[in-house]
Amino acid sequence: MTAPCPNWKAAILWVIHDAGAHGFAMGFNYNGKLRSAELLLRENGEVVQIRRAETVKDYLTTLDFDGLNKFKV
C-alpha cells in the first residue's frame, strides 16, 4: 500500500508505530542487522527506554569459536 507523505521536515521526529515484522517484537536478525533500542511513549509525554540496542557482542555471544576449529568442510 502506498500513501502520500506530508512535506518532510528535518526538525520533526517521525514515529513508525507497529512496523510489523520489521519491528523488534517480530524481528529476526537473519540478515545480521542488530535490533535498535525500544522506547515507550507514556500518556504524559515522557519517553522511557524499555530495551537497549543490541551490540555486536550480543550478536556473537552464542557463537562457539572453539567449535569452529573442529569444523570440517
XYZ file of N, CA, C and O in Angstrom:
292
model
N 0.842 -1.168 0.000
C 0.000 0.000 0.000
C 0.890 1.234 0.000
O 1.818 1.340 0.793
N 0.599 2.179 -0.858
C 1.354 3.414 -0.930
C 0.458 4.571 -0.523
O -0.668 4.670 -0.988
N 0.970 5.387 0.362
C 0.210 6.552 0.808
C 1.069 7.793 0.634
O 2.286 7.728 0.828
N 0.457 8.908 0.259
C 1.245 10.130 0.111
C 1.764 10.594 1.472
O 1.074 10.481 2.481
N 2.996 11.066 1.492
C 3.592 11.573 2.728
C 3.491 13.094 2.744
O 3.569 13.737 1.700
N 3.327 13.665 3.928
C 3.319 15.126 4.015
C 4.714 15.659 3.713
O 5.654 14.892 3.533
N 4.840 16.953 3.636
C 6.160 17.552 3.418
C 7.065 17.202 4.596
O 6.779 17.550 5.735
N 8.150 16.494 4.327
C 9.072 16.073 5.374
C 9.934 17.256 5.782
O 10.448 17.980 4.944
N 10.114 17.419 7.070
C 10.955 18.496 7.586
C 11.990 17.889 8.519
O 11.692 16.989 9.299
N 13.212 18.393 8.461
C 14.316 17.817 9.232
C 14.110 17.927 10.732
O 14.589 17.106 11.491
N 13.396 18.918 11.207
C 13.260 19.138 12.647
C 12.139 18.319 13.277
O 11.934 18.369 14.476
N 11.430 17.546 12.485
C 10.300 16.773 13.009
C 10.753 15.349 13.311
O 11.450 14.724 12.528
N 10.345 14.819 14.465
C 10.619 13.435 14.825
C 9.452 12.587 14.337
O 8.312 12.811 14.722
N 9.736 11.637 13.467
C 8.701 10.761 12.937
C 8.745 9.438 13.680
O 9.799 8.875 13.902
N 7.595 8.925 14.072
C 7.495 7.658 14.778
C 6.712 6.690 13.903
O 5.613 6.996 13.450
N 7.291 5.526 13.670
C 6.583 4.484 12.928
C 6.145 3.460 13.963
O 6.938 2.702 14.508
N 4.886 3.477 14.256
C 4.322 2.615 15.296
C 3.852 1.329 14.633
O 3.294 1.350 13.548
N 4.079 0.195 15.263
C 3.624 -1.091 14.724
C 4.150 -1.327 13.315
O 3.425 -1.260 12.336
N 5.435 -1.605 13.223
C 6.061 -1.798 11.916
C 6.052 -3.261 11.471
O 6.818 -3.648 10.622
N 5.200 -4.063 12.054
C 5.079 -5.458 11.636
C 6.363 -6.239 11.857
O 7.012 -6.107 12.877
N 6.745 -7.047 10.898
C 7.919 -7.906 11.032
C 9.216 -7.113 11.096
O 10.255 -7.659 11.424
N 9.165 -5.834 10.780
C 10.371 -5.021 10.841
C 10.552 -4.386 12.206
O 11.508 -3.680 12.449
N 9.622 -4.600 13.121
C 9.735 -4.092 14.477
C 10.517 -5.063 15.345
O 10.892 -6.159 14.932
N 10.763 -4.689 16.591
C 11.584 -5.507 17.472
C 10.911 -6.830 17.821
O 11.521 -7.886 17.751
N 9.652 -6.772 18.193
C 8.971 -7.962 18.704
C 8.957 -9.108 17.703
O 9.129 -10.265 18.066
N 8.760 -8.811 16.429
C 8.694 -9.859 15.422
C 9.952 -9.914 14.572
O 10.031 -10.663 13.618
N 10.924 -9.105 14.944
C 12.150 -9.053 14.165
C 13.003 -10.291 14.355
O 12.904 -11.004 15.339
N 13.827 -10.566 13.390
C 14.740 -11.704 13.457
C 15.989 -11.268 12.728
O 15.919 -10.756 11.616
N 17.142 -11.435 13.335
C 18.366 -10.896 12.736
C 19.044 -11.880 11.787
O 20.247 -12.018 11.794
N 18.269 -12.532 10.945
C 18.831 -13.468 9.967
C 19.765 -12.759 8.990
O 20.640 -13.368 8.414
N 19.574 -11.471 8.814
C 20.406 -10.730 7.874
C 21.539 -9.985 8.580
O 22.217 -9.175 7.965
N 21.724 -10.235 9.865
C 22.826 -9.634 10.602
C 22.561 -8.245 11.127
O 23.437 -7.623 11.712
N 21.359 -7.738 10.961
C 21.050 -6.394 11.445
C 20.772 -6.449 12.941
O 19.945 -7.220 13.400
N 21.476 -5.621 13.676
C 21.251 -5.551 15.110
C 19.953 -4.810 15.388
O 19.590 -3.875 14.673
N 19.255 -5.235 16.427
C 17.993 -4.576 16.779
C 18.276 -3.258 17.497
O 19.190 -3.164 18.294
N 17.477 -2.268 17.214
C 17.645 -0.952 17.845
C 16.992 -0.938 19.226
O 16.278 -1.874 19.596
N 17.244 0.129 19.958
C 16.616 0.289 21.265
C 15.110 0.444 21.077
O 14.635 0.837 20.007
N 14.367 0.131 22.124
C 12.916 0.265 22.063
C 12.500 1.301 23.101
O 12.949 1.264 24.244
N 11.657 2.233 22.683
C 11.220 3.317 23.551
C 9.724 3.234 23.786
O 8.977 2.799 22.915
N 9.310 3.669 24.968
C 7.890 3.709 25.311
C 7.491 5.160 25.479
O 8.134 5.899 26.222
N 6.449 5.580 24.786
C 5.904 6.921 24.930
C 4.714 6.834 25.867
O 3.713 6.193 25.550
N 4.847 7.457 27.035
C 3.757 7.418 28.016
C 2.719 8.492 27.705
O 2.990 9.430 26.965
N 1.537 8.328 28.276
C 0.446 9.272 28.027
C 0.811 10.696 28.410
O 0.317 11.648 27.814
N 1.683 10.868 29.411
C 2.061 12.216 29.856
C 3.156 12.835 28.983
O 3.656 13.908 29.264
N 3.564 12.143 27.926
C 4.576 12.653 27.018
C 5.987 12.209 27.337
O 6.912 12.461 26.578
N 6.182 11.542 28.466
C 7.512 11.061 28.860
C 7.918 9.890 27.963
O 7.104 9.039 27.620
N 9.190 9.862 27.593
C 9.722 8.765 26.783
C 10.699 7.972 27.643
O 11.607 8.539 28.246
N 10.499 6.668 27.715
C 11.317 5.794 28.545
C 11.907 4.690 27.677
O 11.182 4.058 26.903
N 13.218 4.460 27.797
C 13.831 3.344 27.074
C 13.483 2.067 27.813
O 13.770 1.929 28.998
N 12.872 1.112 27.105
C 12.472 -0.140 27.747
C 13.309 -1.326 27.279
O 13.217 -2.409 27.847
N 14.111 -1.142 26.250
C 15.031 -2.192 25.807
C 16.211 -1.512 25.144
O 16.048 -0.645 24.311
N 17.422 -1.914 25.548
C 18.611 -1.295 24.960
C 18.867 -1.847 23.571
O 18.355 -2.908 23.199
N 19.663 -1.135 22.817
C 20.033 -1.590 21.477
C 20.975 -2.787 21.588
O 21.760 -2.887 22.538
N 20.881 -3.699 20.656
C 21.800 -4.835 20.626
C 23.187 -4.371 20.184
O 23.316 -3.411 19.429
N 24.184 -5.085 20.637
C 25.563 -4.794 20.263
C 26.136 -5.961 19.470
O 25.540 -7.046 19.422
N 27.291 -5.748 18.876
C 27.967 -6.831 18.163
C 28.266 -7.965 19.137
O 28.144 -9.145 18.802
N 28.633 -7.630 20.370
C 28.894 -8.661 21.378
C 27.646 -9.514 21.613
O 27.733 -10.740 21.720
N 26.476 -8.883 21.690
C 25.221 -9.641 21.835
C 25.045 -10.607 20.675
O 24.653 -11.760 20.850
N 25.318 -10.130 19.477
C 25.116 -10.925 18.268
C 26.021 -12.157 18.242
O 25.630 -13.224 17.792
N 27.245 -12.015 18.759
C 28.223 -13.109 18.695
C 28.290 -13.953 19.965
O 29.042 -14.916 20.022
N 27.499 -13.620 20.970
C 27.574 -14.302 22.266
C 27.427 -15.809 22.173
O 28.123 -16.554 22.839
N 26.540 -16.296 21.346
C 26.283 -17.743 21.302
C 27.109 -18.475 20.247
O 26.956 -19.684 20.083
N 27.990 -17.761 19.559
C 28.835 -18.415 18.558
C 29.932 -19.218 19.266
O 30.618 -18.717 20.143
N 30.091 -20.455 18.894
C 31.078 -21.350 19.503
C 32.377 -21.285 18.696
O 32.563 -22.019 17.732
N 33.270 -20.380 19.100
C 34.520 -20.212 18.371
C 35.407 -21.456 18.476
O 36.100 -21.806 17.534
N 35.390 -22.143 19.623
C 36.176 -23.376 19.758
C 35.657 -24.454 18.817
O 36.428 -25.214 18.238
N 34.344 -24.513 18.648
C 33.750 -25.495 17.747
C 34.118 -25.233 16.297
O 34.161 -26.161 15.485
N 34.393 -23.983 15.950
C 34.776 -23.665 14.575
C 36.107 -24.323 14.199
O 36.317 -24.683 13.044
N 36.998 -24.471 15.166
C 38.293 -25.113 14.895
C 38.124 -26.572 14.510
O 38.930 -27.137 13.800
N 37.060 -27.225 14.992
C 36.810 -28.639 14.708
C 35.928 -28.833 13.476
O 35.704 -29.950 13.045
N 35.428 -27.750 12.933
C 34.503 -27.819 11.791
C 35.226 -28.270 10.528
O 36.283 -27.762 10.191
N 34.656 -29.248 9.848
C 35.267 -29.744 8.604
C 34.293 -29.500 7.465
O 33.105 -29.733 7.578
N 34.850 -29.101 6.339
C 34.037 -28.827 5.159
C 33.850 -30.096 4.359
O 34.696 -30.900 4.217
